[in-house]
PDB file of C-alpha atoms in Angstrom:
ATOM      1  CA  UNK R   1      -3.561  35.580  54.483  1.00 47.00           C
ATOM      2  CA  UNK R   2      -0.859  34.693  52.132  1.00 53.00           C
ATOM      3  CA  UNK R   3       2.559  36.886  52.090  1.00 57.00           C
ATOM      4  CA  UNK R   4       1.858  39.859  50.021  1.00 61.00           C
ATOM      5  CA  UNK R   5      -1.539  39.537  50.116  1.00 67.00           C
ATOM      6  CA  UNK R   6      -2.255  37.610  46.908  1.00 69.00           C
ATOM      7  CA  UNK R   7      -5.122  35.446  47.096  1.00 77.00           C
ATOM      8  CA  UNK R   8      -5.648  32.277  44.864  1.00 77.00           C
ATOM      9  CA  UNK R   9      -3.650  28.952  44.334  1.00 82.00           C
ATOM     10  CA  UNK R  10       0.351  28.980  44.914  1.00 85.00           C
ATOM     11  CA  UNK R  11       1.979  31.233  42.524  1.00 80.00           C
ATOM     12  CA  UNK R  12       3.466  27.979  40.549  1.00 88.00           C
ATOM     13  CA  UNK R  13       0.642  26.067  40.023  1.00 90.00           C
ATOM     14  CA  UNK R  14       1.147  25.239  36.480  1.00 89.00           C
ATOM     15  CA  UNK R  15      -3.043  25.530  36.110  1.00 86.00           C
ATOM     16  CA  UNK R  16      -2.954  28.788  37.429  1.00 86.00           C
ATOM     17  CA  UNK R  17       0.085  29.584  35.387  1.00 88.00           C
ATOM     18  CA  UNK R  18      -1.328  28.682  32.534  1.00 84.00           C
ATOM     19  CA  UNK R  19      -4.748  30.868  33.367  1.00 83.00           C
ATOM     20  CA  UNK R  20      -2.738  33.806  33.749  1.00 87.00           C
ATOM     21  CA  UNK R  21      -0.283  33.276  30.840  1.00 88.00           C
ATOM     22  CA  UNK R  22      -1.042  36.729  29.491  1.00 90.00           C
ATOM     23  CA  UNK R  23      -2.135  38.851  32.565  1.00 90.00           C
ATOM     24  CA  UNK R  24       0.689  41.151  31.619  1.00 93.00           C
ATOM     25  CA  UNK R  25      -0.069  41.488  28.192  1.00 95.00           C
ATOM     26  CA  UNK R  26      -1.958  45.432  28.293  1.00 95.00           C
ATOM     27  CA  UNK R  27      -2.951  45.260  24.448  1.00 96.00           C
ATOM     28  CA  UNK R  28      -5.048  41.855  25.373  1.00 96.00           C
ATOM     29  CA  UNK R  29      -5.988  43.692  28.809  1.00 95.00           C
ATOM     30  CA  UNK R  30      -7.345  46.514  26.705  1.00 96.00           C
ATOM     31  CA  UNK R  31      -8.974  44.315  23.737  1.00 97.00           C
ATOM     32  CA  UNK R  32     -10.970  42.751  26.720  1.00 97.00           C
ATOM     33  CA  UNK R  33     -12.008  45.996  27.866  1.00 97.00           C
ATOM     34  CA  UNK R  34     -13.562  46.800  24.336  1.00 98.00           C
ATOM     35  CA  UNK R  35     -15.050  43.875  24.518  1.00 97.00           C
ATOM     36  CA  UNK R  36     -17.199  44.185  27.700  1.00 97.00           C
ATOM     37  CA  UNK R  37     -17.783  48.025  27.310  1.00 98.00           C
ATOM     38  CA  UNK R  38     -18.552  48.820  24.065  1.00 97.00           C
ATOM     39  CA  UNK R  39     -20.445  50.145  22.836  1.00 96.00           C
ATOM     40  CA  UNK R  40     -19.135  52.725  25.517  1.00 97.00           C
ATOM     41  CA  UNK R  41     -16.644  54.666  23.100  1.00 97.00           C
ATOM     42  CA  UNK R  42     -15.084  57.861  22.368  1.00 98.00           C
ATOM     43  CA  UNK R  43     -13.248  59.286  19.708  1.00 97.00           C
ATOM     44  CA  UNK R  44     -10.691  61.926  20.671  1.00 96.00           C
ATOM     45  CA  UNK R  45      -9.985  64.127  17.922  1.00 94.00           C
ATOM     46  CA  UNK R  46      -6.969  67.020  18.677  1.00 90.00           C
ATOM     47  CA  UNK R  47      -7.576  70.013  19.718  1.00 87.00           C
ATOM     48  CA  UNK R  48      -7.798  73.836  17.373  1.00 87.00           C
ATOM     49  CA  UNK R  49      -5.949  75.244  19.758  1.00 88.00           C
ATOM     50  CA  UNK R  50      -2.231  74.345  20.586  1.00 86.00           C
ATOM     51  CA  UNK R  51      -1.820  72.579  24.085  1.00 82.00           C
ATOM     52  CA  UNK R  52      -5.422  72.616  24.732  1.00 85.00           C
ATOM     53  CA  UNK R  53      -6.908  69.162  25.438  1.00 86.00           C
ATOM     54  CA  UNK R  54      -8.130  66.967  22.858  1.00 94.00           C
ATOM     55  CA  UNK R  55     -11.872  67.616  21.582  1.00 96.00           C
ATOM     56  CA  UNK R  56     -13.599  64.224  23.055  1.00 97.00           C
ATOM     57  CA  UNK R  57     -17.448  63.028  21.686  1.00 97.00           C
ATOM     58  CA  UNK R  58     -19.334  60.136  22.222  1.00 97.00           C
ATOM     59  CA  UNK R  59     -22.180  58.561  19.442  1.00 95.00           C
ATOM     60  CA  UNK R  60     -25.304  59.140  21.602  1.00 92.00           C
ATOM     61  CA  UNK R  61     -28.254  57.092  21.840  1.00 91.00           C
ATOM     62  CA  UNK R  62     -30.171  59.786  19.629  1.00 91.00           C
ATOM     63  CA  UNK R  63     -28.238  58.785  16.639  1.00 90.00           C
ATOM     64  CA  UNK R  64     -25.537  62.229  17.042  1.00 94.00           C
ATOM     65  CA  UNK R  65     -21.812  62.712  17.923  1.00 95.00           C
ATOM     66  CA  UNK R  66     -21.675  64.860  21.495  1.00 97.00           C
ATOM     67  CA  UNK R  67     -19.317  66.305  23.381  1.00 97.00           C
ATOM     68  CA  UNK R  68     -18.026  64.568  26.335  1.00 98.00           C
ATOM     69  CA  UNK R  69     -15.485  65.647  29.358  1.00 97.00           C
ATOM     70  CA  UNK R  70     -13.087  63.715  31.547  1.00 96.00           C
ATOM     71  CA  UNK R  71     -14.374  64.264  35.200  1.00 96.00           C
ATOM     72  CA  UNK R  72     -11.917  66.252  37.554  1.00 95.00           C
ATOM     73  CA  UNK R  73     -11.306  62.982  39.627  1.00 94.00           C
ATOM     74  CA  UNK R  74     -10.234  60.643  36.530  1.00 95.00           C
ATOM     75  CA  UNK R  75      -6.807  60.015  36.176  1.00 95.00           C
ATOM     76  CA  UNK R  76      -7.039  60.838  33.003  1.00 94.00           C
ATOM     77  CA  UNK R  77      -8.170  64.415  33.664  1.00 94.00           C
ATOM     78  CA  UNK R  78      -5.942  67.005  32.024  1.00 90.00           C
ATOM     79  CA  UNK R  79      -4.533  64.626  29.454  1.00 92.00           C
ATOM     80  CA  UNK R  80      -3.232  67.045  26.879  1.00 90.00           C
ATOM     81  CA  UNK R  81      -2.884  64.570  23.753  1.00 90.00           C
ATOM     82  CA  UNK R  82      -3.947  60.600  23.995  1.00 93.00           C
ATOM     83  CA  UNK R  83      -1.911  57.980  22.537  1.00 91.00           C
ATOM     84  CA  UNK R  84      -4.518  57.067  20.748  1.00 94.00           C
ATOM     85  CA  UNK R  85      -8.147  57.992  19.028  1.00 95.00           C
ATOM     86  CA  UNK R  86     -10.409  55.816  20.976  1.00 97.00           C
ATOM     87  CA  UNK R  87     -11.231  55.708  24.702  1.00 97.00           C
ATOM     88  CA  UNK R  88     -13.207  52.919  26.252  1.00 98.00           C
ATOM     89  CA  UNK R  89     -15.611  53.751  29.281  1.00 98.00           C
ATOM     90  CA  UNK R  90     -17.494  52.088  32.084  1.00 97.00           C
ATOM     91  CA  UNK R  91     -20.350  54.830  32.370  1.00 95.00           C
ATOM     92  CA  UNK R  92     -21.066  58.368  31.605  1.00 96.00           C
ATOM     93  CA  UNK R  93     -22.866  60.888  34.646  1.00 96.00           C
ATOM     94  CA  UNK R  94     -23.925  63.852  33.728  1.00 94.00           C
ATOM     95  CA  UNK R  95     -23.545  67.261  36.303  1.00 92.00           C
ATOM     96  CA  UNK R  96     -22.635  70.530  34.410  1.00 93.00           C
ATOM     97  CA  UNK R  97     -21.939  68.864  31.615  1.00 95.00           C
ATOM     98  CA  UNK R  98     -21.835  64.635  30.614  1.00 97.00           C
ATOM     99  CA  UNK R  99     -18.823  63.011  31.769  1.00 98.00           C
ATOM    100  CA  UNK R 100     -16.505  60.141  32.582  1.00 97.00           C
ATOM    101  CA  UNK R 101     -14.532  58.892  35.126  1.00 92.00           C
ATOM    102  CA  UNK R 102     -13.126  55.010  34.133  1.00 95.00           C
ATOM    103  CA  UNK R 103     -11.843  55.095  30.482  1.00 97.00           C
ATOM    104  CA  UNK R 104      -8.521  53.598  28.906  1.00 97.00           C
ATOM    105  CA  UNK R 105      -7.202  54.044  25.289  1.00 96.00           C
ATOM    106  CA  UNK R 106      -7.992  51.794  22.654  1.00 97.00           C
ATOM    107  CA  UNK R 107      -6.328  50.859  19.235  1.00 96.00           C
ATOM    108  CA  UNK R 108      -7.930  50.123  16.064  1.00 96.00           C
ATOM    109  CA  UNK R 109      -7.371  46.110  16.449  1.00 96.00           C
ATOM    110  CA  UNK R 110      -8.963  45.906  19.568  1.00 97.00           C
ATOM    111  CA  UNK R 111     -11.781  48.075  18.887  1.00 97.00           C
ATOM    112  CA  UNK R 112     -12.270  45.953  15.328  1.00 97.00           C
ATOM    113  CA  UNK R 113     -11.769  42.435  16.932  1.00 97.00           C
ATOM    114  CA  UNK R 114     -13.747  43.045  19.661  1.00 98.00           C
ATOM    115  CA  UNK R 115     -16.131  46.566  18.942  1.00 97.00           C
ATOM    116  CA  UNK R 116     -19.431  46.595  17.332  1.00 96.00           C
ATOM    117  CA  UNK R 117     -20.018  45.401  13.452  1.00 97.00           C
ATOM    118  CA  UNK R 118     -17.408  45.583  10.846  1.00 97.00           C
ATOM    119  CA  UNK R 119     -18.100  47.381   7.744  1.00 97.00           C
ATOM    120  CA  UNK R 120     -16.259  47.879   4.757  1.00 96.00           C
ATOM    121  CA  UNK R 121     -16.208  50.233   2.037  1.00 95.00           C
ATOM    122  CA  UNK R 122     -14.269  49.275  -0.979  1.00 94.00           C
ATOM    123  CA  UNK R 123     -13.982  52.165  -2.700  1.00 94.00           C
ATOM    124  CA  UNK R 124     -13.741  54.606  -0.315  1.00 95.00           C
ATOM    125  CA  UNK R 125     -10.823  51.764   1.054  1.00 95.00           C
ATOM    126  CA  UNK R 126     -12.093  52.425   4.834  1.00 96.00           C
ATOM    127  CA  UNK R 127     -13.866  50.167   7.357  1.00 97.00           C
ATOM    128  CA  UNK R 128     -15.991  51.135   9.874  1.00 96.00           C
ATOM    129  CA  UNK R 129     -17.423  49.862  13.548  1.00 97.00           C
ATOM    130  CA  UNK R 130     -20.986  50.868  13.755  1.00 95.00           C
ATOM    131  CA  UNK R 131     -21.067  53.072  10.616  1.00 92.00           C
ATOM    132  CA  UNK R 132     -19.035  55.255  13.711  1.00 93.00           C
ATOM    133  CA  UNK R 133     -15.869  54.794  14.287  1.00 95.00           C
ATOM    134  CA  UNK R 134     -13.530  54.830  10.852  1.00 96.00           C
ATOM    135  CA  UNK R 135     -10.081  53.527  10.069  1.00 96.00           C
ATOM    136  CA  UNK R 136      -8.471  53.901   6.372  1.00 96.00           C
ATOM    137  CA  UNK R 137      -7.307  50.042   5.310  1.00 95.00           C
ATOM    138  CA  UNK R 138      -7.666  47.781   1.941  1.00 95.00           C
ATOM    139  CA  UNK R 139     -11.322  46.343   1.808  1.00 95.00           C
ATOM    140  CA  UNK R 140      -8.955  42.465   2.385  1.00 95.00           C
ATOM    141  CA  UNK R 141      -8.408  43.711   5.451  1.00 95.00           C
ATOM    142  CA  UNK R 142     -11.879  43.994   6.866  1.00 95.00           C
ATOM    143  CA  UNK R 143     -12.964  40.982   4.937  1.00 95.00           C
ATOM    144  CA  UNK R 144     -10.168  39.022   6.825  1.00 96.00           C
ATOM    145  CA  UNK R 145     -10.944  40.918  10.284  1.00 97.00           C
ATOM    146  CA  UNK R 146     -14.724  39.227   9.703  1.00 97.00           C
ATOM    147  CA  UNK R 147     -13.290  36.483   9.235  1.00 97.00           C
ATOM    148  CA  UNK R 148     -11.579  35.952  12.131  1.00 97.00           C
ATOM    149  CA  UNK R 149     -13.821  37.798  14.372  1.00 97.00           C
ATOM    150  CA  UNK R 150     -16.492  34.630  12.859  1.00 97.00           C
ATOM    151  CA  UNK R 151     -14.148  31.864  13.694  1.00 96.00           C
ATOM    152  CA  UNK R 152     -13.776  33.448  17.136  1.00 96.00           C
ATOM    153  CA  UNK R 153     -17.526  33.584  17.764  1.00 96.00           C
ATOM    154  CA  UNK R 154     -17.588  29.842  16.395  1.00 96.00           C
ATOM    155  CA  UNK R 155     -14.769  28.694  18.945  1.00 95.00           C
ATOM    156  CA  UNK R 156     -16.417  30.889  21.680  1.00 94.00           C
ATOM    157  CA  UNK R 157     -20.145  28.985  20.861  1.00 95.00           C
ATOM    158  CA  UNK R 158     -18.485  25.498  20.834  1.00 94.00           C
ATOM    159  CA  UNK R 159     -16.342  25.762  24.150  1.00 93.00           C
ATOM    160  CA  UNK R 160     -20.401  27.276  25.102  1.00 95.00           C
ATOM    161  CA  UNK R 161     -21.774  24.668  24.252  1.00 96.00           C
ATOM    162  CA  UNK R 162     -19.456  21.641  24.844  1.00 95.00           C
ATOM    163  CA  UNK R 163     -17.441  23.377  28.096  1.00 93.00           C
ATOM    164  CA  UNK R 164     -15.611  20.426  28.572  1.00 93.00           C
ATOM    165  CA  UNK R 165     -13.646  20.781  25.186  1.00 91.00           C
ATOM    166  CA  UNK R 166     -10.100  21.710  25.404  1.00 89.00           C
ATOM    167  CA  UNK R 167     -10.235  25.359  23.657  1.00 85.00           C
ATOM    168  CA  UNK R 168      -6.185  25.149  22.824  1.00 85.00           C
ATOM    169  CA  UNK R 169      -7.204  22.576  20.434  1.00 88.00           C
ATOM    170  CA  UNK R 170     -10.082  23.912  18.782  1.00 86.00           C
ATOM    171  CA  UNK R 171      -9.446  27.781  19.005  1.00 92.00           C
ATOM    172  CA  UNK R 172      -5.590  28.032  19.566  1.00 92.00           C
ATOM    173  CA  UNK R 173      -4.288  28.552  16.162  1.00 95.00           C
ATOM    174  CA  UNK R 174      -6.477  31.414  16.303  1.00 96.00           C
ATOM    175  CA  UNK R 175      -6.078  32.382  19.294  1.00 93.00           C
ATOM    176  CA  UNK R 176      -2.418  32.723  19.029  1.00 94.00           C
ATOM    177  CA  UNK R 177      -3.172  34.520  15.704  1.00 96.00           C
ATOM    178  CA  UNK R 178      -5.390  37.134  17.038  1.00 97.00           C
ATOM    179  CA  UNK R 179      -2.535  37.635  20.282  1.00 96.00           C
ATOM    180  CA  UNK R 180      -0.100  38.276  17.037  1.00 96.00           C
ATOM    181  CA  UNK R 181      -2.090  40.832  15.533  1.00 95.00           C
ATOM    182  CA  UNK R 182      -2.805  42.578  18.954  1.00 96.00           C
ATOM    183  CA  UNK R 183       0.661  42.824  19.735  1.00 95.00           C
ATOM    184  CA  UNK R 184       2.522  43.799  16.769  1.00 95.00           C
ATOM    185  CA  UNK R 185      -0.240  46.906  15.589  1.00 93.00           C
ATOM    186  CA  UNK R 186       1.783  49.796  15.374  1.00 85.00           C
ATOM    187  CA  UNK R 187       2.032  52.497  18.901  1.00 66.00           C
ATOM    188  CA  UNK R 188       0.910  54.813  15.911  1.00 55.00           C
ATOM    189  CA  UNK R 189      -1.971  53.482  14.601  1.00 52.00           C
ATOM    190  CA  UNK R 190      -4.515  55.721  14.366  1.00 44.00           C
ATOM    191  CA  UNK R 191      -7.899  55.745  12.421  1.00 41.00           C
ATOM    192  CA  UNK R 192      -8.573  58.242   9.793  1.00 37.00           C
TER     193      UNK R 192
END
């Protein structure tokens, strides 16, 4: 066993440097997250009632918003106001009432980069993932959040396809693009 009981190659191995370049990045940690759980989402919309916690529904598979609950024994239980909208989860149980236990906030980058399909509505100026989740923004902006979400999916196929290819030189422009808009979204952003 290695000292402090990290496992993998030495801690200055410039491959596993590089691998782990942004392991302390949270907003990419959490834009992965939406990425392997949705369509496992939430909206969290504040409570009526001062100091209450927030009122938390999930798009069922019948087509409807419902009500969901943070179980007693998630660390978010008792959360009085989310920093932001959107939750992430890995799966809902249901006891009394449906619930989850694993779930982490999302922003409105990660869930658009990463969520479900990308709508826009010009003149309502809004875009939407699934026809769900909503987030006021110029119609360019959703046309240019396609975009990039295509190129990804292009650079994601080739390196699929041809694993061998050096992905910093076909996908890094963009990669280091879609780090940029990850990490300078405003704390506040919030979707309408």
């Amino acid at each position: 066993s290695k000292p402090g009981g990290r496992r993998g190659p030495p801690a200055d191995d410039p491959v596993w440097l590089q691998a782990n370049r942004n392991s302390e990045n949270t907003r990419l940690v959490k834009a992965v997250l939406v990425a392997g759980l949705y369509p496992n989402l939430i909206k969290c919309a504040p409570s009526a009632k001062p100091g209450a916690p927030p009122r938390l529904t999930f798009f069922s598979e019948q087509g409807r918003e419902e009500p969901i609950q943070v179980h007693p024994s998630s660390v978010n239980h008792g959360v009085k106001k989310f920093s932001a909208r959107w939750l992430v989860y890995h799966e809902r149980v249901q006891t009394t009432s449906v619930f989850v236990r694993d779930c982490s906030t999302v922003t409105p980058y990660q869930l658009l980069l990463f969520g479900g399909k990308i709508a826009v509505q010009h003149a309502a100026g809004t875009l939407s993932v699934d026809n769900w989740a909503r987030f006021k923004a110029p119609a360019r902006v959703g046309v240019l959040l396609k975009e990039i979400r295509a190129r990804l999916e292009r650079v994601l196929s080739d390196k699929i396809e041809r694993p061998e290819q050096d992905l910093q030189l076909t996908g890094g422009p963009l990669v280091e693009a879609i780090l940029q808009l990850l990490n300078t979204e405003p704390a506040t952003a919030a979707p309408s």
